[in-house]
Amino acid sequence: AETKMWAYVQVKTVLNEEEAEKILAKNRIDMVISEYLLPEKSGIDLLRHIRSRYGELPFLLLTGHGNEDVAIEASRYGVTGYFRKTGDIVAQLNEIYGIVRIEMVRKEKRESHKLQELPSRSILNIQQSFLLRIDLNMVVLFCNAALLATIHISSKDIVGENFLNYIIKSDRGPFID
């Protein structure tokens, strides 16, 4: 993996999916920018993997071979940005950098919101009833101590995971589109 700085942005580059997973597992990554054509899988496969393991981590997909079907599939999995490579690389880099800046502002707002939420979380965590907070994509955002103790799992193992993984397959119907 190679590391570069890009005006307040640290960029790590990898050559394959295995290196990407190692970087994601060991580092706090704020965004993934991927080519659609990868050595072993597609960028859509990587996007699906990231959504299942890392929730709403911003993901930009670049392609020179994409078509409407690729764009639709990427949208289905919540791609943050989809770019067809054109001859004007400077314009595309500016557009990508604009999205990076927008996502940085969103991250700052989320972190500020989390700090404001801390006193409430402490109160919720001591409640004896089961409390669970998930986002629109069914990714677990919060799970209180009572629920964690009952299902014998730690907060770090469930937060960021898709809640559907904890629902019996036959009961998932109401939660799936």
CSV table of N, CA and C in Angstrom, one decimal:
chain,number,residue,atom,x,y,z
A,1,ALA,N,0.8,-1.2,0.0
A,1,ALA,CA,0.0,0.0,0.0
A,1,ALA,C,0.9,1.2,0.0
A,2,GLU,N,0.4,2.3,-0.7
A,2,GLU,CA,1.2,3.5,-0.8
A,2,GLU,C,0.3,4.6,-0.1
A,3,THR,N,1.0,5.6,0.5
A,3,THR,CA,0.3,6.7,1.2
A,3,THR,C,0.7,8.0,0.6
A,4,LYS,N,-0.2,8.9,0.2
A,4,LYS,CA,0.0,10.2,-0.3
A,4,LYS,C,-0.9,11.2,0.4
A,5,MET,N,-0.5,12.5,0.4
A,5,MET,CA,-1.3,13.5,0.9
A,5,MET,C,-1.9,14.3,-0.2
A,6,TRP,N,-3.2,14.7,-0.1
A,6,TRP,CA,-3.9,15.5,-1.1
A,6,TRP,C,-4.7,16.6,-0.4
A,7,ALA,N,-4.0,17.7,-0.2
A,7,ALA,CA,-4.6,18.9,0.5
A,7,ALA,C,-5.6,18.5,1.6
A,8,TYR,N,-5.0,18.1,2.8
A,8,TYR,CA,-5.7,17.7,4.0
A,8,TYR,C,-6.3,16.4,3.9
A,9,VAL,N,-6.0,15.6,2.9
A,9,VAL,CA,-6.6,14.3,2.7
A,9,VAL,C,-5.4,13.3,2.6
A,10,GLN,N,-5.4,12.3,3.4
A,10,GLN,CA,-4.4,11.2,3.3
A,10,GLN,C,-5.0,10.1,2.4
A,11,VAL,N,-4.2,9.8,1.3
A,11,VAL,CA,-4.7,8.8,0.4
A,11,VAL,C,-3.8,7.5,0.5
A,12,LYS,N,-4.5,6.4,0.7
A,12,LYS,CA,-3.8,5.1,0.7
A,12,LYS,C,-4.3,4.3,-0.5
A,13,THR,N,-3.3,3.8,-1.3
A,13,THR,CA,-3.7,3.1,-2.5
A,13,THR,C,-3.3,1.6,-2.3
A,14,VAL,N,-4.2,0.7,-2.9
A,14,VAL,CA,-3.9,-0.7,-2.8
A,14,VAL,C,-4.1,-1.3,-4.2
A,15,LEU,N,-3.6,-2.5,-4.3
A,15,LEU,CA,-3.6,-3.2,-5.6
A,15,LEU,C,-4.7,-4.2,-5.8
A,16,ASN,N,-5.3,-4.7,-4.7
A,16,ASN,CA,-6.3,-5.7,-4.8
A,16,ASN,C,-7.2,-5.7,-3.6
A,17,GLU,N,-8.2,-6.5,-3.6
A,17,GLU,CA,-9.3,-6.5,-2.6
A,17,GLU,C,-8.7,-7.0,-1.2
A,18,GLU,N,-7.7,-7.9,-1.2
A,18,GLU,CA,-7.1,-8.4,0.0
A,18,GLU,C,-6.4,-7.2,0.7
A,19,GLU,N,-5.7,-6.4,0.0
A,19,GLU,CA,-5.0,-5.3,0.6
A,19,GLU,C,-6.0,-4.3,1.1
A,20,ALA,N,-7.1,-4.1,0.3
A,20,ALA,CA,-8.1,-3.1,0.7
A,20,ALA,C,-8.7,-3.5,2.1
A,21,GLU,N,-9.0,-4.8,2.2
A,21,GLU,CA,-9.6,-5.3,3.5
A,21,GLU,C,-8.6,-5.1,4.7
A,22,LYS,N,-7.3,-5.3,4.4
A,22,LYS,CA,-6.3,-5.1,5.5
A,22,LYS,C,-6.3,-3.7,5.9
A,23,ILE,N,-6.3,-2.8,5.0
A,23,ILE,CA,-6.3,-1.3,5.3
A,23,ILE,C,-7.6,-0.9,6.0
A,24,LEU,N,-8.7,-1.4,5.6
A,24,LEU,CA,-10.0,-1.1,6.2
A,24,LEU,C,-10.1,-1.7,7.6
A,25,ALA,N,-9.6,-2.9,7.8
A,25,ALA,CA,-9.6,-3.5,9.1
A,25,ALA,C,-8.7,-2.8,10.2
A,26,LYS,N,-7.6,-2.3,9.7
A,26,LYS,CA,-6.6,-1.7,10.6
A,26,LYS,C,-6.6,-0.2,10.8
A,27,ASN,N,-7.3,0.5,9.9
A,27,ASN,CA,-7.3,2.0,9.9
A,27,ASN,C,-8.7,2.5,9.9
A,28,ARG,N,-8.8,3.8,10.4
A,28,ARG,CA,-10.1,4.5,10.3
A,28,ARG,C,-10.1,5.2,8.9
A,29,ILE,N,-10.9,4.6,8.0
A,29,ILE,CA,-11.0,5.1,6.6
A,29,ILE,C,-12.2,5.9,6.5
A,30,ASP,N,-12.1,7.1,5.9
A,30,ASP,CA,-13.3,7.9,5.7
A,30,ASP,C,-14.0,7.8,4.4
A,31,MET,N,-13.3,7.2,3.4
A,31,MET,CA,-13.9,7.1,2.1
A,31,MET,C,-13.2,6.1,1.2
A,32,VAL,N,-13.9,5.4,0.4
A,32,VAL,CA,-13.2,4.4,-0.6
A,32,VAL,C,-13.5,4.9,-2.0
A,33,ILE,N,-12.4,5.0,-2.8
A,33,ILE,CA,-12.6,5.3,-4.2
A,33,ILE,C,-12.0,4.1,-4.9
A,34,SER,N,-12.9,3.5,-5.8
A,34,SER,CA,-12.5,2.3,-6.4
A,34,SER,C,-12.8,2.3,-7.9
A,35,GLU,N,-12.0,1.7,-8.6
A,35,GLU,CA,-12.2,1.4,-10.1
A,35,GLU,C,-13.3,0.3,-10.2
A,36,TYR,N,-14.1,0.3,-11.2
A,36,TYR,CA,-15.1,-0.7,-11.4
A,36,TYR,C,-14.4,-2.1,-11.7
A,37,LEU,N,-13.4,-2.1,-12.6
A,37,LEU,CA,-12.7,-3.3,-13.0
A,37,LEU,C,-11.6,-3.5,-12.1
A,38,LEU,N,-11.7,-4.6,-11.2
A,38,LEU,CA,-10.7,-4.9,-10.3
A,38,LEU,C,-10.1,-6.3,-10.7
A,39,PRO,N,-8.9,-6.7,-10.2
A,39,PRO,CA,-8.3,-7.9,-10.6
A,39,PRO,C,-9.1,-9.2,-10.4
A,40,GLU,N,-9.8,-9.3,-9.3
A,40,GLU,CA,-10.5,-10.5,-9.0
A,40,GLU,C,-12.0,-10.4,-9.0
A,41,LYS,N,-12.5,-9.2,-8.6
A,41,LYS,CA,-13.9,-8.9,-8.5
A,41,LYS,C,-14.2,-7.6,-9.2
A,42,SER,N,-15.4,-7.2,-9.1
A,42,SER,CA,-15.8,-5.8,-9.6
A,42,SER,C,-15.9,-4.8,-8.5
A,43,GLY,N,-15.9,-3.5,-8.8
A,43,GLY,CA,-16.1,-2.5,-7.8
A,43,GLY,C,-17.4,-2.6,-7.1
A,44,ILE,N,-18.4,-3.2,-7.8
A,44,ILE,CA,-19.7,-3.4,-7.2
A,44,ILE,C,-19.6,-4.5,-6.1
A,45,ASP,N,-18.8,-5.5,-6.3
A,45,ASP,CA,-18.5,-6.5,-5.3
A,45,ASP,C,-17.9,-5.9,-4.1
A,46,LEU,N,-16.9,-5.0,-4.3
A,46,LEU,CA,-16.2,-4.4,-3.2
A,46,LEU,C,-17.2,-3.5,-2.5
A,47,LEU,N,-18.1,-2.7,-3.2
A,47,LEU,CA,-19.1,-1.9,-2.6
A,47,LEU,C,-20.0,-2.7,-1.7
A,48,ARG,N,-20.5,-3.9,-2.2
A,48,ARG,CA,-21.4,-4.7,-1.4
A,48,ARG,C,-20.7,-5.2,-0.1
A,49,HIS,N,-19.4,-5.6,-0.3
A,49,HIS,CA,-18.6,-6.0,0.9
A,49,HIS,C,-18.5,-4.9,1.9
A,50,ILE,N,-18.2,-3.7,1.5
A,50,ILE,CA,-18.1,-2.6,2.4
A,50,ILE,C,-19.4,-2.2,3.1
A,51,ARG,N,-20.5,-2.3,2.3
A,51,ARG,CA,-21.8,-2.0,2.9
A,51,ARG,C,-22.1,-3.0,4.0
A,52,SER,N,-21.8,-4.3,3.8
A,52,SER,CA,-22.1,-5.3,4.8
A,52,SER,C,-21.2,-5.2,6.0
A,53,ARG,N,-20.0,-4.8,5.9
A,53,ARG,CA,-19.0,-4.7,7.0
A,53,ARG,C,-18.9,-3.4,7.6
A,54,TYR,N,-19.0,-2.3,6.8
A,54,TYR,CA,-18.7,-1.0,7.3
A,54,TYR,C,-19.8,0.0,7.1
A,55,GLY,N,-21.0,-0.4,6.8
A,55,GLY,CA,-22.2,0.4,6.8
A,55,GLY,C,-22.1,1.5,5.7
A,56,GLU,N,-22.3,2.7,6.1
A,56,GLU,CA,-22.4,3.8,5.2
A,56,GLU,C,-21.1,4.5,4.9
A,57,LEU,N,-20.0,3.8,4.9
A,57,LEU,CA,-18.7,4.4,4.5
A,57,LEU,C,-18.8,4.9,3.1
A,58,PRO,N,-18.6,6.2,2.9
A,58,PRO,CA,-18.7,6.8,1.5
A,58,PRO,C,-17.8,6.0,0.5
A,59,PHE,N,-18.4,5.8,-0.7
A,59,PHE,CA,-17.8,5.0,-1.7
A,59,PHE,C,-18.0,5.6,-3.0
A,60,LEU,N,-16.9,5.9,-3.7
A,60,LEU,CA,-16.9,6.5,-5.1
A,60,LEU,C,-16.5,5.4,-6.0
A,61,LEU,N,-17.2,5.2,-7.1
A,61,LEU,CA,-16.9,4.2,-8.1
A,61,LEU,C,-16.6,4.9,-9.5
A,62,LEU,N,-15.4,4.6,-10.0
A,62,LEU,CA,-14.9,5.1,-11.3
A,62,LEU,C,-14.9,4.0,-12.3
A,63,THR,N,-15.3,4.3,-13.5
A,63,THR,CA,-15.3,3.3,-14.6
A,63,THR,C,-15.1,4.0,-15.9
A,64,GLY,N,-14.4,3.2,-16.8
A,64,GLY,CA,-14.3,3.6,-18.2
A,64,GLY,C,-15.1,2.7,-19.0
A,65,HIS,N,-15.7,1.6,-18.4
A,65,HIS,CA,-16.4,0.6,-19.1
A,65,HIS,C,-17.9,0.5,-18.7
A,66,GLY,N,-18.3,1.4,-17.8
A,66,GLY,CA,-19.6,1.3,-17.2
A,66,GLY,C,-20.7,1.6,-18.2
A,67,ASN,N,-21.9,1.2,-17.8
A,67,ASN,CA,-23.1,1.5,-18.6
A,67,ASN,C,-24.2,1.8,-17.6
A,68,GLU,N,-25.4,2.0,-18.1
A,68,GLU,CA,-26.5,2.3,-17.2
A,68,GLU,C,-26.8,1.2,-16.2
A,69,ASP,N,-26.6,-0.1,-16.6
A,69,ASP,CA,-26.8,-1.2,-15.6
A,69,ASP,C,-25.9,-1.1,-14.5
A,70,VAL,N,-24.6,-0.8,-14.7
A,70,VAL,CA,-23.6,-0.7,-13.7
A,70,VAL,C,-24.0,0.5,-12.7
A,71,ALA,N,-24.4,1.6,-13.3
A,71,ALA,CA,-24.8,2.7,-12.5
A,71,ALA,C,-26.0,2.4,-11.6
A,72,ILE,N,-27.0,1.7,-12.2
A,72,ILE,CA,-28.2,1.3,-11.4
A,72,ILE,C,-27.8,0.3,-10.3
A,73,GLU,N,-26.9,-0.7,-10.6
A,73,GLU,CA,-26.5,-1.6,-9.5
A,73,GLU,C,-25.8,-0.9,-8.4
A,74,ALA,N,-24.9,0.0,-8.8
A,74,ALA,CA,-24.1,0.8,-7.8
A,74,ALA,C,-25.1,1.6,-6.9
A,75,SER,N,-26.1,2.2,-7.5
A,75,SER,CA,-27.1,3.0,-6.8
A,75,SER,C,-27.8,2.1,-5.8
A,76,ARG,N,-28.1,0.9,-6.2
A,76,ARG,CA,-28.8,-0.1,-5.4
A,76,ARG,C,-28.1,-0.3,-4.1
A,77,TYR,N,-26.8,-0.3,-4.1
A,77,TYR,CA,-26.0,-0.6,-2.9
A,77,TYR,C,-25.5,0.7,-2.3
A,78,GLY,N,-26.0,1.8,-2.6
A,78,GLY,CA,-25.7,3.1,-1.9
A,78,GLY,C,-24.4,3.7,-2.3
A,79,VAL,N,-24.0,3.7,-3.5
A,79,VAL,CA,-22.8,4.3,-3.9
A,79,VAL,C,-22.9,5.8,-3.7
A,80,THR,N,-21.8,6.4,-3.2
A,80,THR,CA,-21.9,7.9,-2.9
A,80,THR,C,-21.7,8.7,-4.2
A,81,GLY,N,-20.9,8.2,-5.1
A,81,GLY,CA,-20.7,8.9,-6.3
A,81,GLY,C,-20.3,7.9,-7.4
A,82,TYR,N,-20.7,8.1,-8.6
A,82,TYR,CA,-20.4,7.2,-9.8
A,82,TYR,C,-19.9,8.1,-10.9
A,83,PHE,N,-18.7,7.7,-11.4
A,83,PHE,CA,-18.0,8.6,-12.4
A,83,PHE,C,-17.6,7.7,-13.6
A,84,ARG,N,-18.0,8.2,-14.8
A,84,ARG,CA,-17.5,7.6,-16.0
A,84,ARG,C,-16.2,8.4,-16.3
A,85,LYS,N,-15.1,7.7,-16.6
A,85,LYS,CA,-13.9,8.3,-16.9
A,85,LYS,C,-14.0,9.0,-18.3
A,86,THR,N,-13.6,10.3,-18.3
A,86,THR,CA,-13.6,11.0,-19.5
A,86,THR,C,-12.2,11.5,-19.8
A,87,GLY,N,-12.0,12.2,-20.9
A,87,GLY,CA,-10.7,12.7,-21.2
A,87,GLY,C,-10.2,13.8,-20.4
A,88,ASP,N,-11.1,14.5,-19.7
A,88,ASP,CA,-10.8,15.7,-18.9
A,88,ASP,C,-10.5,15.3,-17.4
A,89,ILE,N,-9.3,14.7,-17.2
A,89,ILE,CA,-8.9,14.2,-15.8
A,89,ILE,C,-9.0,15.3,-14.8
A,90,VAL,N,-8.6,16.5,-15.1
A,90,VAL,CA,-8.5,17.6,-14.1
A,90,VAL,C,-9.9,17.9,-13.6
A,91,ALA,N,-10.9,18.0,-14.6
A,91,ALA,CA,-12.3,18.3,-14.2
A,91,ALA,C,-12.8,17.1,-13.3
A,92,GLN,N,-12.5,15.9,-13.6
A,92,GLN,CA,-13.0,14.8,-12.8
A,92,GLN,C,-12.3,14.8,-11.4
A,93,LEU,N,-11.0,15.1,-11.3
A,93,LEU,CA,-10.4,15.1,-10.0
A,93,LEU,C,-11.0,16.3,-9.2
A,94,ASN,N,-11.3,17.4,-9.8
A,94,ASN,CA,-12.0,18.5,-9.1
A,94,ASN,C,-13.3,18.0,-8.5
A,95,GLU,N,-14.1,17.3,-9.4
A,95,GLU,CA,-15.4,16.8,-8.9
A,95,GLU,C,-15.3,15.8,-7.8
A,96,ILE,N,-14.3,14.9,-7.9
A,96,ILE,CA,-14.1,13.9,-6.8
A,96,ILE,C,-13.6,14.6,-5.6
A,97,TYR,N,-12.7,15.6,-5.7
A,97,TYR,CA,-12.3,16.3,-4.5
A,97,TYR,C,-13.4,17.1,-3.8
A,98,GLY,N,-14.3,17.6,-4.6
A,98,GLY,CA,-15.5,18.3,-4.1
A,98,GLY,C,-16.4,17.3,-3.3
A,99,ILE,N,-16.5,16.1,-3.7
A,99,ILE,CA,-17.3,15.1,-3.0
A,99,ILE,C,-16.5,14.7,-1.7
A,100,VAL,N,-15.2,14.6,-1.8
A,100,VAL,CA,-14.4,14.3,-0.6
A,100,VAL,C,-14.6,15.4,0.5
A,101,ARG,N,-14.6,16.7,0.0
A,101,ARG,CA,-14.8,17.8,1.0
A,101,ARG,C,-16.2,17.7,1.6
A,102,ILE,N,-17.2,17.4,0.8
A,102,ILE,CA,-18.6,17.3,1.3
A,102,ILE,C,-18.7,16.2,2.3
A,103,GLU,N,-18.1,15.1,2.1
A,103,GLU,CA,-18.1,14.0,3.0
A,103,GLU,C,-17.3,14.3,4.3
A,104,MET,N,-16.2,15.1,4.2
A,104,MET,CA,-15.5,15.5,5.4
A,104,MET,C,-16.4,16.3,6.3
A,105,VAL,N,-17.1,17.2,5.7
A,105,VAL,CA,-18.0,18.1,6.5
A,105,VAL,C,-19.1,17.2,7.1
A,106,ARG,N,-19.7,16.3,6.4
A,106,ARG,CA,-20.7,15.4,6.9
A,106,ARG,C,-20.1,14.6,8.1
A,107,LYS,N,-18.9,14.1,7.9
A,107,LYS,CA,-18.2,13.4,9.0
A,107,LYS,C,-18.1,14.2,10.3
A,108,GLU,N,-17.7,15.5,10.1
A,108,GLU,CA,-17.5,16.4,11.2
A,108,GLU,C,-18.9,16.6,11.9
A,109,LYS,N,-19.9,16.7,11.2
A,109,LYS,CA,-21.3,16.9,11.8
A,109,LYS,C,-21.7,15.7,12.5
A,110,ARG,N,-21.4,14.5,11.9
A,110,ARG,CA,-21.8,13.2,12.6
A,110,ARG,C,-21.0,13.1,13.9
A,111,GLU,N,-19.7,13.4,13.9
A,111,GLU,CA,-18.9,13.3,15.1
A,111,GLU,C,-19.4,14.3,16.2
A,112,SER,N,-19.8,15.5,15.8
A,112,SER,CA,-20.3,16.5,16.7
A,112,SER,C,-21.6,16.0,17.3
A,113,HIS,N,-22.4,15.4,16.5
A,113,HIS,CA,-23.7,14.9,16.9
A,113,HIS,C,-23.5,13.8,18.0
A,114,LYS,N,-22.5,12.9,17.7
A,114,LYS,CA,-22.2,11.8,18.6
A,114,LYS,C,-21.8,12.4,20.0
A,115,LEU,N,-21.0,13.4,20.0
A,115,LEU,CA,-20.5,14.0,21.3
A,115,LEU,C,-21.7,14.6,22.0
A,116,GLN,N,-22.7,15.2,21.3
A,116,GLN,CA,-23.9,15.7,22.0
A,116,GLN,C,-24.7,14.6,22.5
A,117,GLU,N,-24.7,13.4,21.9
A,117,GLU,CA,-25.5,12.3,22.2
A,117,GLU,C,-25.0,11.5,23.4
A,118,LEU,N,-23.7,11.7,23.8
A,118,LEU,CA,-23.1,10.9,24.9
A,118,LEU,C,-23.9,10.8,26.2
A,119,PRO,N,-24.3,11.9,26.7
A,119,PRO,CA,-25.1,11.9,28.0
A,119,PRO,C,-26.4,11.0,27.8
A,120,SER,N,-27.0,11.1,26.7
A,120,SER,CA,-28.3,10.4,26.5
A,120,SER,C,-27.9,8.9,26.4
A,121,ARG,N,-26.8,8.6,25.7
A,121,ARG,CA,-26.5,7.1,25.5
A,121,ARG,C,-26.2,6.5,26.9
A,122,SER,N,-25.6,7.2,27.8
A,122,SER,CA,-25.3,6.7,29.1
A,122,SER,C,-26.6,6.3,29.8
A,123,ILE,N,-27.6,7.2,29.7
A,123,ILE,CA,-28.9,6.9,30.3
A,123,ILE,C,-29.6,5.7,29.7
A,124,LEU,N,-29.5,5.7,28.3
A,124,LEU,CA,-30.1,4.5,27.6
A,124,LEU,C,-29.4,3.2,27.9
A,125,ASN,N,-28.1,3.3,28.1
A,125,ASN,CA,-27.4,2.1,28.3
A,125,ASN,C,-27.7,1.4,29.6
A,126,ILE,N,-28.2,2.1,30.6
A,126,ILE,CA,-28.5,1.5,31.9
A,126,ILE,C,-29.9,1.0,32.0
A,127,GLN,N,-30.7,1.3,31.0
A,127,GLN,CA,-32.1,0.8,31.0
A,127,GLN,C,-32.2,-0.7,31.0
A,128,GLN,N,-33.2,-1.3,31.6
A,128,GLN,CA,-33.3,-2.7,31.7
A,128,GLN,C,-34.0,-3.3,30.4
A,129,SER,N,-34.8,-2.4,29.7
A,129,SER,CA,-35.4,-2.9,28.5
A,129,SER,C,-34.4,-2.9,27.4
A,130,PHE,N,-34.8,-3.6,26.3
A,130,PHE,CA,-33.9,-3.7,25.1
A,130,PHE,C,-34.0,-2.5,24.3
A,131,LEU,N,-32.9,-1.9,24.0
A,131,LEU,CA,-32.9,-0.7,23.1
A,131,LEU,C,-31.9,-0.9,22.0
A,132,LEU,N,-32.3,-0.7,20.8
A,132,LEU,CA,-31.5,-0.8,19.6
A,132,LEU,C,-31.8,0.3,18.6
A,133,ARG,N,-30.7,0.9,18.1
A,133,ARG,CA,-30.9,1.9,17.1
A,133,ARG,C,-30.3,1.5,15.8
A,134,ILE,N,-31.0,1.5,14.7
A,134,ILE,CA,-30.5,1.2,13.4
A,134,ILE,C,-30.8,2.3,12.4
A,135,ASP,N,-30.0,2.3,11.3
A,135,ASP,CA,-30.2,3.3,10.3
A,135,ASP,C,-31.2,2.8,9.2
A,136,LEU,N,-31.4,3.5,8.2
A,136,LEU,CA,-32.3,3.1,7.1
A,136,LEU,C,-31.9,1.9,6.4
A,137,ASN,N,-30.6,1.6,6.4
A,137,ASN,CA,-30.0,0.4,5.7
A,137,ASN,C,-29.9,-0.7,6.7
A,138,MET,N,-30.5,-0.7,7.9
A,138,MET,CA,-30.5,-1.7,8.8
A,138,MET,C,-29.1,-1.9,9.5
A,139,VAL,N,-28.3,-0.9,9.4
A,139,VAL,CA,-27.0,-1.0,10.1
A,139,VAL,C,-27.1,-0.6,11.6
A,140,VAL,N,-26.6,-1.4,12.5
A,140,VAL,CA,-26.8,-1.1,13.9
A,140,VAL,C,-25.9,0.1,14.3
A,141,LEU,N,-26.5,1.1,14.9
A,141,LEU,CA,-25.8,2.3,15.4
A,141,LEU,C,-25.6,2.3,16.9
A,142,PHE,N,-26.5,1.7,17.6
A,142,PHE,CA,-26.4,1.6,19.1
A,142,PHE,C,-27.2,0.4,19.6
A,143,CYS,N,-26.7,-0.3,20.6
A,143,CYS,CA,-27.3,-1.4,21.2
A,143,CYS,C,-27.0,-1.3,22.7
A,144,ASN,N,-28.0,-1.3,23.6
A,144,ASN,CA,-27.8,-1.1,25.0
A,144,ASN,C,-27.3,-2.3,25.7
A,145,ALA,N,-26.8,-2.2,26.9
A,145,ALA,CA,-26.1,-3.3,27.7
A,145,ALA,C,-27.1,-4.4,27.9
A,146,ALA,N,-28.4,-4.1,28.2
A,146,ALA,CA,-29.3,-5.2,28.5
A,146,ALA,C,-29.5,-6.1,27.3
A,147,LEU,N,-29.6,-5.6,26.1
A,147,LEU,CA,-29.7,-6.4,24.9
A,147,LEU,C,-28.4,-7.1,24.6
A,148,LEU,N,-27.3,-6.4,24.8
A,148,LEU,CA,-26.0,-7.1,24.5
A,148,LEU,C,-25.8,-8.3,25.4
A,149,ALA,N,-26.2,-8.1,26.7
A,149,ALA,CA,-26.0,-9.2,27.7
A,149,ALA,C,-26.9,-10.4,27.3
A,150,THR,N,-28.1,-10.1,26.8
A,150,THR,CA,-29.1,-11.2,26.4
A,150,THR,C,-28.6,-12.0,25.2
A,151,ILE,N,-28.1,-11.3,24.2
A,151,ILE,CA,-27.6,-12.0,23.0
A,151,ILE,C,-26.2,-12.4,23.1
A,152,HIS,N,-25.5,-12.1,24.2
A,152,HIS,CA,-24.1,-12.5,24.4
A,152,HIS,C,-23.2,-12.1,23.3
A,153,ILE,N,-23.2,-10.8,23.1
A,153,ILE,CA,-22.3,-10.2,22.1
A,153,ILE,C,-21.8,-8.9,22.6
A,154,SER,N,-20.7,-8.4,22.1
A,154,SER,CA,-20.2,-7.1,22.6
A,154,SER,C,-20.6,-6.0,21.6
A,155,SER,N,-20.6,-4.8,22.1
A,155,SER,CA,-21.0,-3.7,21.3
A,155,SER,C,-20.1,-3.5,20.0
A,156,LYS,N,-18.8,-3.8,20.2
A,156,LYS,CA,-17.9,-3.6,19.0
A,156,LYS,C,-18.2,-4.7,18.0
A,157,ASP,N,-18.8,-5.8,18.3
A,157,ASP,CA,-19.2,-6.8,17.3
A,157,ASP,C,-20.4,-6.6,16.6
A,158,ILE,N,-21.4,-5.8,17.1
A,158,ILE,CA,-22.7,-5.6,16.5
A,158,ILE,C,-22.8,-4.2,15.9
A,159,VAL,N,-22.2,-3.2,16.5
A,159,VAL,CA,-22.3,-1.8,15.9
A,159,VAL,C,-21.6,-1.8,14.6
A,160,GLY,N,-22.3,-1.3,13.6
A,160,GLY,CA,-21.7,-1.2,12.2
A,160,GLY,C,-22.1,-2.4,11.4
A,161,GLU,N,-22.7,-3.4,12.0
A,161,GLU,CA,-23.1,-4.6,11.3
A,161,GLU,C,-24.6,-4.5,10.8
A,162,ASN,N,-25.0,-5.2,9.8
A,162,ASN,CA,-26.3,-5.2,9.4
A,162,ASN,C,-27.2,-6.0,10.3
A,163,PHE,N,-28.3,-5.4,10.8
A,163,PHE,CA,-29.2,-6.0,11.8
A,163,PHE,C,-29.8,-7.3,11.3
A,164,LEU,N,-30.0,-7.4,9.9
A,164,LEU,CA,-30.7,-8.5,9.3
A,164,LEU,C,-29.9,-9.8,9.6
A,165,ASN,N,-28.6,-9.7,9.9
A,165,ASN,CA,-27.8,-10.8,10.2
A,165,ASN,C,-28.2,-11.5,11.5
A,166,TYR,N,-28.9,-10.7,12.3
A,166,TYR,CA,-29.4,-11.2,13.7
A,166,TYR,C,-30.8,-11.6,13.7
A,167,ILE,N,-31.5,-11.6,12.5
A,167,ILE,CA,-32.9,-12.0,12.4
A,167,ILE,C,-33.0,-13.3,11.7
A,168,ILE,N,-33.7,-14.2,12.2
A,168,ILE,CA,-33.9,-15.5,11.6
A,168,ILE,C,-34.4,-15.3,10.1
A,169,LYS,N,-33.8,-16.0,9.2
A,169,LYS,CA,-34.1,-15.8,7.8
A,169,LYS,C,-35.6,-15.9,7.5
A,170,SER,N,-36.4,-16.7,8.1
A,170,SER,CA,-37.8,-16.8,7.8
A,170,SER,C,-38.6,-15.6,8.3
A,171,ASP,N,-38.0,-14.8,9.2
A,171,ASP,CA,-38.6,-13.6,9.8
A,171,ASP,C,-38.2,-12.3,9.1
A,172,ARG,N,-37.3,-12.4,8.1
A,172,ARG,CA,-36.7,-11.2,7.5
A,172,ARG,C,-37.7,-10.5,6.5
A,173,GLY,N,-38.7,-11.2,6.1
A,173,GLY,CA,-39.6,-10.6,5.0
A,173,GLY,C,-40.0,-9.2,5.2
A,174,PRO,N,-40.5,-8.8,6.4
A,174,PRO,CA,-40.9,-7.4,6.5
A,174,PRO,C,-39.8,-6.3,6.4
A,175,PHE,N,-38.5,-6.8,6.5
A,175,PHE,CA,-37.4,-5.9,6.5
A,175,PHE,C,-36.7,-5.8,5.1
A,176,ILE,N,-37.1,-6.6,4.2
A,176,ILE,CA,-36.5,-6.6,2.9
A,176,ILE,C,-37.4,-6.0,1.9
A,177,ASP,N,-36.9,-5.2,1.0
A,177,ASP,CA,-37.7,-4.6,-0.1
A,177,ASP,C,-38.4,-5.6,-0.9
